Amino acid sequence: MAEVVLHEPEWLAARRERAASLRDELDLPQFKGTTGWEFTDLGAFDLSRFGSAPADAELNVPELLFEAPGEGASLTQVDGHSEAGEVSADGVIVKPLGVAAAEHPELVEPYLGTIVPADDVFVAANDAGWACGAFVYVPRGVRVEAPVLLNAVSSAAGTALQRRVLVVLEEGAEADVWEQYLSADGESETLLNTVVELVVGQNAKLRYVCGQDLNEKSWIFGAQRAEVQRDGKLDWVAVGFGSARGRVRMETKLAGEGAEAKVTGAYAPHARQHVDFDTTQEHAAPNTVSDLAFRGILSGRSTAVWRGMIKVDPGAQQTDAFQECRNLLLSKRAHADAIPGLEILANDVRCTHAAAIAQIDKEQLFYLRSRGLPEPQAQRLVIEGFMAELVERFEEGETREILAGALERRLAAVLD
């Protein structure tokens, strides 16, 4: 497995230097002392404890969380080392980000770091030290037929994988990008610190599917943000199954009139896992639509946090925004927090939210058992019914089947 090594451009080296200075100045977020971190305790976490990945990593890829439909371009990276990627005849670029920054600075520099600013220690650390990631570029008017698949694998214990992904769709472009984070084994404690920037141009369409199934000894921190321009459409799917503890920010900015975004999330922690999602739907232009739905199934002594915010900027009239989070607790020790929020600075809008946390309805179980179903099967049917509405948000066809299959496999593991 050979990564193409190129001289890093001066603008990128200068950017890293600035970010390193900022990283050294910033402290870790304080549990209940830093806004947004009231539910995720980092008392046992030491960022300096995780070093760089070794240079001799082998391309040993574990079982995938999902296979992207079709036979599109793919880029697999283990501990940051990868193959060189591909360039299609239509000008579509799929390459390691470092290679793309050197070969195509005119495409990378205008966007890198402009979507996700270095506003906390984790983003600053990523900005200073990312050594792997991907650049996906689709030029104006081009439609990519098969999804692009990006795989990131953490392998070496005690190492940090600083991963950065930049996806740019120019005006009228269309593409699917599927990304997944995996562990090479079930025992190695690693850190995945990821930054994802999605640029959806005018009248462009992007489906971005991101799933993580890290082992239950690892940490994950993520800052993921999309900007959707006039009449652009974003379909964003997040699947969170793995890790021991962490927090992921997912922010969508509808920057142009007529922009639309649908964000769907599913998580299923068990044992003592802790997942934390912080979502933002920012309406920065009039006549924009956002629709967000998260659902979680928790067992054992697992915990989950979802904090959502709908922001309507001044002048963003005729905004239509919705968000919901529903959680199903399979044990008395599982715990979930769902915190919706609104920040509205326009007067002609429709913004609604919903949140619910409940255990399995005993009357539903009694009804099913009275029809002759054993309790495990009855419980499984109730859970599948709970998730069915979420699955129906996925487009009919192979995409829905793949994502539904991933959920079914996870539920089987949780219920065993």
JSON list of N, CA and C in Angstrom, two decimals, residues 315-369:
[
{"chain": "A", "resi": 315, "resn": "GLY", "atom": "N", "xyz": [-33.97, 37.77, 8.22]},
{"chain": "A", "resi": 315, "resn": "GLY", "atom": "CA", "xyz": [-34.25, 37.79, 6.79]},
{"chain": "A", "resi": 315, "resn": "GLY", "atom": "C", "xyz": [-34.56, 36.44, 6.18]},
{"chain": "A", "resi": 316, "resn": "ALA", "atom": "N", "xyz": [-34.42, 35.37, 6.94]},
{"chain": "A", "resi": 316, "resn": "ALA", "atom": "CA", "xyz": [-34.68, 34.03, 6.41]},
{"chain": "A", "resi": 316, "resn": "ALA", "atom": "C", "xyz": [-36.17, 33.71, 6.53]},
{"chain": "A", "resi": 317, "resn": "GLN", "atom": "N", "xyz": [-36.99, 34.52, 5.85]},
{"chain": "A", "resi": 317, "resn": "GLN", "atom": "CA", "xyz": [-38.44, 34.36, 5.92]},
{"chain": "A", "resi": 317, "resn": "GLN", "atom": "C", "xyz": [-38.89, 33.10, 5.19]},
{"chain": "A", "resi": 318, "resn": "GLN", "atom": "N", "xyz": [-40.09, 32.63, 5.58]},
{"chain": "A", "resi": 318, "resn": "GLN", "atom": "CA", "xyz": [-40.71, 31.43, 5.01]},
{"chain": "A", "resi": 318, "resn": "GLN", "atom": "C", "xyz": [-39.81, 30.20, 5.18]},
{"chain": "A", "resi": 319, "resn": "THR", "atom": "N", "xyz": [-39.12, 30.18, 6.29]},
{"chain": "A", "resi": 319, "resn": "THR", "atom": "CA", "xyz": [-38.37, 28.98, 6.69]},
{"chain": "A", "resi": 319, "resn": "THR", "atom": "C", "xyz": [-39.35, 27.89, 7.11]},
{"chain": "A", "resi": 320, "resn": "ASP", "atom": "N", "xyz": [-39.06, 26.66, 6.73]},
{"chain": "A", "resi": 320, "resn": "ASP", "atom": "CA", "xyz": [-39.84, 25.50, 7.15]},
{"chain": "A", "resi": 320, "resn": "ASP", "atom": "C", "xyz": [-38.84, 24.50, 7.76]},
{"chain": "A", "resi": 321, "resn": "ALA", "atom": "N", "xyz": [-38.87, 24.35, 9.08]},
{"chain": "A", "resi": 321, "resn": "ALA", "atom": "CA", "xyz": [-37.88, 23.52, 9.75]},
{"chain": "A", "resi": 321, "resn": "ALA", "atom": "C", "xyz": [-38.55, 22.59, 10.75]},
{"chain": "A", "resi": 322, "resn": "PHE", "atom": "N", "xyz": [-38.06, 21.37, 10.81]},
{"chain": "A", "resi": 322, "resn": "PHE", "atom": "CA", "xyz": [-38.59, 20.37, 11.74]},
{"chain": "A", "resi": 322, "resn": "PHE", "atom": "C", "xyz": [-37.44, 19.56, 12.30]},
{"chain": "A", "resi": 323, "resn": "GLN", "atom": "N", "xyz": [-37.55, 19.19, 13.57]},
{"chain": "A", "resi": 323, "resn": "GLN", "atom": "CA", "xyz": [-36.57, 18.29, 14.17]},
{"chain": "A", "resi": 323, "resn": "GLN", "atom": "C", "xyz": [-37.25, 17.43, 15.22]},
{"chain": "A", "resi": 324, "resn": "GLU", "atom": "N", "xyz": [-36.79, 16.19, 15.31]},
{"chain": "A", "resi": 324, "resn": "GLU", "atom": "CA", "xyz": [-37.31, 15.29, 16.34]},
{"chain": "A", "resi": 324, "resn": "GLU", "atom": "C", "xyz": [-36.23, 14.30, 16.74]},
{"chain": "A", "resi": 325, "resn": "CYS", "atom": "N", "xyz": [-36.33, 13.85, 17.98]},
{"chain": "A", "resi": 325, "resn": "CYS", "atom": "CA", "xyz": [-35.47, 12.78, 18.47]},
{"chain": "A", "resi": 325, "resn": "CYS", "atom": "C", "xyz": [-36.30, 11.88, 19.37]},
{"chain": "A", "resi": 326, "resn": "ARG", "atom": "N", "xyz": [-36.30, 10.60, 19.09]},
{"chain": "A", "resi": 326, "resn": "ARG", "atom": "CA", "xyz": [-37.07, 9.63, 19.89]},
{"chain": "A", "resi": 326, "resn": "ARG", "atom": "C", "xyz": [-36.13, 8.50, 20.30]},
{"chain": "A", "resi": 327, "resn": "ASN", "atom": "N", "xyz": [-36.25, 8.11, 21.56]},
{"chain": "A", "resi": 327, "resn": "ASN", "atom": "CA", "xyz": [-35.37, 7.08, 22.12]},
{"chain": "A", "resi": 327, "resn": "ASN", "atom": "C", "xyz": [-36.19, 5.98, 22.78]},
{"chain": "A", "resi": 328, "resn": "LEU", "atom": "N", "xyz": [-35.75, 4.75, 22.56]},
{"chain": "A", "resi": 328, "resn": "LEU", "atom": "CA", "xyz": [-36.40, 3.59, 23.16]},
{"chain": "A", "resi": 328, "resn": "LEU", "atom": "C", "xyz": [-35.40, 2.91, 24.08]},
{"chain": "A", "resi": 329, "resn": "LEU", "atom": "N", "xyz": [-35.74, 2.83, 25.37]},
{"chain": "A", "resi": 329, "resn": "LEU", "atom": "CA", "xyz": [-34.85, 2.24, 26.37]},
{"chain": "A", "resi": 329, "resn": "LEU", "atom": "C", "xyz": [-35.23, 0.78, 26.59]},
{"chain": "A", "resi": 330, "resn": "LEU", "atom": "N", "xyz": [-34.25, -0.10, 26.42]},
{"chain": "A", "resi": 330, "resn": "LEU", "atom": "CA", "xyz": [-34.51, -1.53, 26.56]},
{"chain": "A", "resi": 330, "resn": "LEU", "atom": "C", "xyz": [-34.19, -2.05, 27.95]},
{"chain": "A", "resi": 331, "resn": "SER", "atom": "N", "xyz": [-33.61, -1.21, 28.80]},
{"chain": "A", "resi": 331, "resn": "SER", "atom": "CA", "xyz": [-33.30, -1.62, 30.17]},
{"chain": "A", "resi": 331, "resn": "SER", "atom": "C", "xyz": [-33.54, -0.44, 31.11]},
{"chain": "A", "resi": 332, "resn": "LYS", "atom": "N", "xyz": [-33.69, -0.73, 32.38]},
{"chain": "A", "resi": 332, "resn": "LYS", "atom": "CA", "xyz": [-33.96, 0.33, 33.36]},
{"chain": "A", "resi": 332, "resn": "LYS", "atom": "C", "xyz": [-32.72, 1.18, 33.62]},
{"chain": "A", "resi": 333, "resn": "ARG", "atom": "N", "xyz": [-31.54, 0.69, 33.29]},
{"chain": "A", "resi": 333, "resn": "ARG", "atom": "CA", "xyz": [-30.31, 1.44, 33.55]},
{"chain": "A", "resi": 333, "resn": "ARG", "atom": "C", "xyz": [-29.85, 2.27, 32.36]},
{"chain": "A", "resi": 334, "resn": "ALA", "atom": "N", "xyz": [-30.44, 2.05, 31.20]},
{"chain": "A", "resi": 334, "resn": "ALA", "atom": "CA", "xyz": [-30.11, 2.88, 30.04]},
{"chain": "A", "resi": 334, "resn": "ALA", "atom": "C", "xyz": [-30.69, 4.27, 30.25]},
{"chain": "A", "resi": 335, "resn": "HIS", "atom": "N", "xyz": [-30.02, 5.28, 29.69]},
{"chain": "A", "resi": 335, "resn": "HIS", "atom": "CA", "xyz": [-30.45, 6.66, 29.91]},
{"chain": "A", "resi": 335, "resn": "HIS", "atom": "C", "xyz": [-30.22, 7.48, 28.65]},
{"chain": "A", "resi": 336, "resn": "ALA", "atom": "N", "xyz": [-31.18, 8.33, 28.32]},
{"chain": "A", "resi": 336, "resn": "ALA", "atom": "CA", "xyz": [-31.07, 9.20, 27.14]},
{"chain": "A", "resi": 336, "resn": "ALA", "atom": "C", "xyz": [-31.53, 10.60, 27.49]},
{"chain": "A", "resi": 337, "resn": "ASP", "atom": "N", "xyz": [-30.89, 11.58, 26.87]},
{"chain": "A", "resi": 337, "resn": "ASP", "atom": "CA", "xyz": [-31.29, 12.98, 26.97]},
{"chain": "A", "resi": 337, "resn": "ASP", "atom": "C", "xyz": [-31.55, 13.49, 25.56]},
{"chain": "A", "resi": 338, "resn": "ALA", "atom": "N", "xyz": [-32.70, 14.14, 25.37]},
{"chain": "A", "resi": 338, "resn": "ALA", "atom": "CA", "xyz": [-33.06, 14.72, 24.08]},
{"chain": "A", "resi": 338, "resn": "ALA", "atom": "C", "xyz": [-33.45, 16.17, 24.32]},
{"chain": "A", "resi": 339, "resn": "ILE", "atom": "N", "xyz": [-32.69, 17.10, 23.73]},
{"chain": "A", "resi": 339, "resn": "ILE", "atom": "CA", "xyz": [-32.83, 18.51, 24.05]},
{"chain": "A", "resi": 339, "resn": "ILE", "atom": "C", "xyz": [-33.00, 19.31, 22.76]},
{"chain": "A", "resi": 340, "resn": "PRO", "atom": "N", "xyz": [-34.23, 19.55, 22.30]},
{"chain": "A", "resi": 340, "resn": "PRO", "atom": "CA", "xyz": [-34.43, 20.38, 21.12]},
{"chain": "A", "resi": 340, "resn": "PRO", "atom": "C", "xyz": [-34.36, 21.86, 21.46]},
{"chain": "A", "resi": 341, "resn": "GLY", "atom": "N", "xyz": [-34.04, 22.69, 20.48]},
{"chain": "A", "resi": 341, "resn": "GLY", "atom": "CA", "xyz": [-33.95, 24.13, 20.72]},
{"chain": "A", "resi": 341, "resn": "GLY", "atom": "C", "xyz": [-34.29, 24.93, 19.49]},
{"chain": "A", "resi": 342, "resn": "LEU", "atom": "N", "xyz": [-34.77, 26.15, 19.71]},
{"chain": "A", "resi": 342, "resn": "LEU", "atom": "CA", "xyz": [-35.12, 27.07, 18.62]},
{"chain": "A", "resi": 342, "resn": "LEU", "atom": "C", "xyz": [-34.47, 28.43, 18.88]},
{"chain": "A", "resi": 343, "resn": "GLU", "atom": "N", "xyz": [-33.95, 29.02, 17.82]},
{"chain": "A", "resi": 343, "resn": "GLU", "atom": "CA", "xyz": [-33.42, 30.39, 17.88]},
{"chain": "A", "resi": 343, "resn": "GLU", "atom": "C", "xyz": [-33.89, 31.09, 16.61]},
{"chain": "A", "resi": 344, "resn": "ILE", "atom": "N", "xyz": [-34.97, 31.84, 16.72]},
{"chain": "A", "resi": 344, "resn": "ILE", "atom": "CA", "xyz": [-35.66, 32.37, 15.55]},
{"chain": "A", "resi": 344, "resn": "ILE", "atom": "C", "xyz": [-35.56, 33.88, 15.51]},
{"chain": "A", "resi": 345, "resn": "LEU", "atom": "N", "xyz": [-34.99, 34.41, 14.43]},
{"chain": "A", "resi": 345, "resn": "LEU", "atom": "CA", "xyz": [-34.82, 35.85, 14.28]},
{"chain": "A", "resi": 345, "resn": "LEU", "atom": "C", "xyz": [-35.53, 36.36, 13.03]},
{"chain": "A", "resi": 346, "resn": "ALA", "atom": "N", "xyz": [-36.60, 35.66, 12.62]},
{"chain": "A", "resi": 346, "resn": "ALA", "atom": "CA", "xyz": [-37.46, 36.10, 11.52]},
{"chain": "A", "resi": 346, "resn": "ALA", "atom": "C", "xyz": [-38.90, 35.85, 11.96]},
{"chain": "A", "resi": 347, "resn": "ASN", "atom": "N", "xyz": [-39.87, 36.51, 11.29]},
{"chain": "A", "resi": 347, "resn": "ASN", "atom": "CA", "xyz": [-41.25, 36.45, 11.80]},
{"chain": "A", "resi": 347, "resn": "ASN", "atom": "C", "xyz": [-42.23, 35.71, 10.90]},
{"chain": "A", "resi": 348, "resn": "ASP", "atom": "N", "xyz": [-41.76, 35.15, 9.79]},
{"chain": "A", "resi": 348, "resn": "ASP", "atom": "CA", "xyz": [-42.64, 34.40, 8.89]},
{"chain": "A", "resi": 348, "resn": "ASP", "atom": "C", "xyz": [-42.04, 33.03, 8.68]},
{"chain": "A", "resi": 349, "resn": "VAL", "atom": "N", "xyz": [-42.18, 32.18, 9.70]},
{"chain": "A", "resi": 349, "resn": "VAL", "atom": "CA", "xyz": [-41.52, 30.88, 9.68]},
{"chain": "A", "resi": 349, "resn": "VAL", "atom": "C", "xyz": [-42.46, 29.81, 10.23]},
{"chain": "A", "resi": 350, "resn": "ARG", "atom": "N", "xyz": [-42.10, 28.56, 9.96]},
{"chain": "A", "resi": 350, "resn": "ARG", "atom": "CA", "xyz": [-42.77, 27.41, 10.58]},
{"chain": "A", "resi": 350, "resn": "ARG", "atom": "C", "xyz": [-41.68, 26.49, 11.10]},
{"chain": "A", "resi": 351, "resn": "CYS", "atom": "N", "xyz": [-41.51, 26.47, 12.42]},
{"chain": "A", "resi": 351, "resn": "CYS", "atom": "CA", "xyz": [-40.46, 25.67, 13.05]},
{"chain": "A", "resi": 351, "resn": "CYS", "atom": "C", "xyz": [-41.09, 24.82, 14.15]},
{"chain": "A", "resi": 352, "resn": "THR", "atom": "N", "xyz": [-40.91, 23.53, 14.09]},
{"chain": "A", "resi": 352, "resn": "THR", "atom": "CA", "xyz": [-41.48, 22.63, 15.08]},
{"chain": "A", "resi": 352, "resn": "THR", "atom": "C", "xyz": [-40.45, 21.61, 15.51]},
{"chain": "A", "resi": 353, "resn": "HIS", "atom": "N", "xyz": [-40.65, 21.08, 16.72]},
{"chain": "A", "resi": 353, "resn": "HIS", "atom": "CA", "xyz": [-39.73, 20.05, 17.22]},
{"chain": "A", "resi": 353, "resn": "HIS", "atom": "C", "xyz": [-40.48, 19.09, 18.12]},
{"chain": "A", "resi": 354, "resn": "ALA", "atom": "N", "xyz": [-39.87, 17.92, 18.31]},
{"chain": "A", "resi": 354, "resn": "ALA", "atom": "CA", "xyz": [-40.45, 16.90, 19.18]},
{"chain": "A", "resi": 354, "resn": "ALA", "atom": "C", "xyz": [-39.33, 16.05, 19.76]},
{"chain": "A", "resi": 355, "resn": "ALA", "atom": "N", "xyz": [-39.56, 15.55, 20.96]},
{"chain": "A", "resi": 355, "resn": "ALA", "atom": "CA", "xyz": [-38.58, 14.67, 21.61]},
{"chain": "A", "resi": 355, "resn": "ALA", "atom": "C", "xyz": [-39.33, 13.71, 22.52]},
{"chain": "A", "resi": 356, "resn": "ALA", "atom": "N", "xyz": [-38.86, 12.48, 22.57]},
{"chain": "A", "resi": 356, "resn": "ALA", "atom": "CA", "xyz": [-39.52, 11.48, 23.41]},
{"chain": "A", "resi": 356, "resn": "ALA", "atom": "C", "xyz": [-38.51, 10.44, 23.86]},
{"chain": "A", "resi": 357, "resn": "ILE", "atom": "N", "xyz": [-38.68, 9.99, 25.10]},
{"chain": "A", "resi": 357, "resn": "ILE", "atom": "CA", "xyz": [-37.85, 8.93, 25.68]},
{"chain": "A", "resi": 357, "resn": "ILE", "atom": "C", "xyz": [-38.79, 7.99, 26.42]},
{"chain": "A", "resi": 358, "resn": "ALA", "atom": "N", "xyz": [-38.75, 6.71, 26.09]},
{"chain": "A", "resi": 358, "resn": "ALA", "atom": "CA", "xyz": [-39.69, 5.78, 26.70]},
{"chain": "A", "resi": 358, "resn": "ALA", "atom": "C", "xyz": [-39.11, 4.38, 26.70]},
{"chain": "A", "resi": 359, "resn": "GLN", "atom": "N", "xyz": [-39.67, 3.54, 27.55]},
{"chain": "A", "resi": 359, "resn": "GLN", "atom": "CA", "xyz": [-39.35, 2.12, 27.53]},
{"chain": "A", "resi": 359, "resn": "GLN", "atom": "C", "xyz": [-40.37, 1.40, 26.67]},
{"chain": "A", "resi": 360, "resn": "ILE", "atom": "N", "xyz": [-40.11, 0.14, 26.38]},
{"chain": "A", "resi": 360, "resn": "ILE", "atom": "CA", "xyz": [-41.03, -0.65, 25.57]},
{"chain": "A", "resi": 360, "resn": "ILE", "atom": "C", "xyz": [-42.38, -0.72, 26.26]},
{"chain": "A", "resi": 361, "resn": "ASP", "atom": "N", "xyz": [-43.41, -0.47, 25.49]},
{"chain": "A", "resi": 361, "resn": "ASP", "atom": "CA", "xyz": [-44.78, -0.47, 26.01]},
{"chain": "A", "resi": 361, "resn": "ASP", "atom": "C", "xyz": [-45.17, -1.90, 26.43]},
{"chain": "A", "resi": 362, "resn": "LYS", "atom": "N", "xyz": [-45.47, -2.07, 27.71]},
{"chain": "A", "resi": 362, "resn": "LYS", "atom": "CA", "xyz": [-45.82, -3.41, 28.22]},
{"chain": "A", "resi": 362, "resn": "LYS", "atom": "C", "xyz": [-47.12, -3.91, 27.61]},
{"chain": "A", "resi": 363, "resn": "GLU", "atom": "N", "xyz": [-48.03, -2.99, 27.28]},
{"chain": "A", "resi": 363, "resn": "GLU", "atom": "CA", "xyz": [-49.29, -3.43, 26.68]},
{"chain": "A", "resi": 363, "resn": "GLU", "atom": "C", "xyz": [-49.06, -3.98, 25.28]},
{"chain": "A", "resi": 364, "resn": "GLN", "atom": "N", "xyz": [-48.12, -3.38, 24.55]},
{"chain": "A", "resi": 364, "resn": "GLN", "atom": "CA", "xyz": [-47.79, -3.91, 23.23]},
{"chain": "A", "resi": 364, "resn": "GLN", "atom": "C", "xyz": [-47.19, -5.31, 23.34]},
{"chain": "A", "resi": 365, "resn": "LEU", "atom": "N", "xyz": [-46.29, -5.47, 24.31]},
{"chain": "A", "resi": 365, "resn": "LEU", "atom": "CA", "xyz": [-45.70, -6.80, 24.52]},
{"chain": "A", "resi": 365, "resn": "LEU", "atom": "C", "xyz": [-46.76, -7.82, 24.92]},
{"chain": "A", "resi": 366, "resn": "PHE", "atom": "N", "xyz": [-47.68, -7.42, 25.82]},
{"chain": "A", "resi": 366, "resn": "PHE", "atom": "CA", "xyz": [-48.74, -8.33, 26.26]},
{"chain": "A", "resi": 366, "resn": "PHE", "atom": "C", "xyz": [-49.62, -8.75, 25.09]},
{"chain": "A", "resi": 367, "resn": "TYR", "atom": "N", "xyz": [-49.95, -7.78, 24.23]},
{"chain": "A", "resi": 367, "resn": "TYR", "atom": "CA", "xyz": [-50.79, -8.09, 23.08]},
{"chain": "A", "resi": 367, "resn": "TYR", "atom": "C", "xyz": [-50.11, -9.12, 22.18]},
{"chain": "A", "resi": 368, "resn": "LEU", "atom": "N", "xyz": [-48.84, -8.91, 21.88]},
{"chain": "A", "resi": 368, "resn": "LEU", "atom": "CA", "xyz": [-48.13, -9.83, 21.00]},
{"chain": "A", "resi": 368, "resn": "LEU", "atom": "C", "xyz": [-47.95, -11.20, 21.64]},
{"chain": "A", "resi": 369, "resn": "ARG", "atom": "N", "xyz": [-47.66, -11.22, 22.92]},
{"chain": "A", "resi": 369, "resn": "ARG", "atom": "CA", "xyz": [-47.48, -12.51, 23.61]},
{"chain": "A", "resi": 369, "resn": "ARG", "atom": "C", "xyz": [-48.80, -13.27, 23.71]}
]
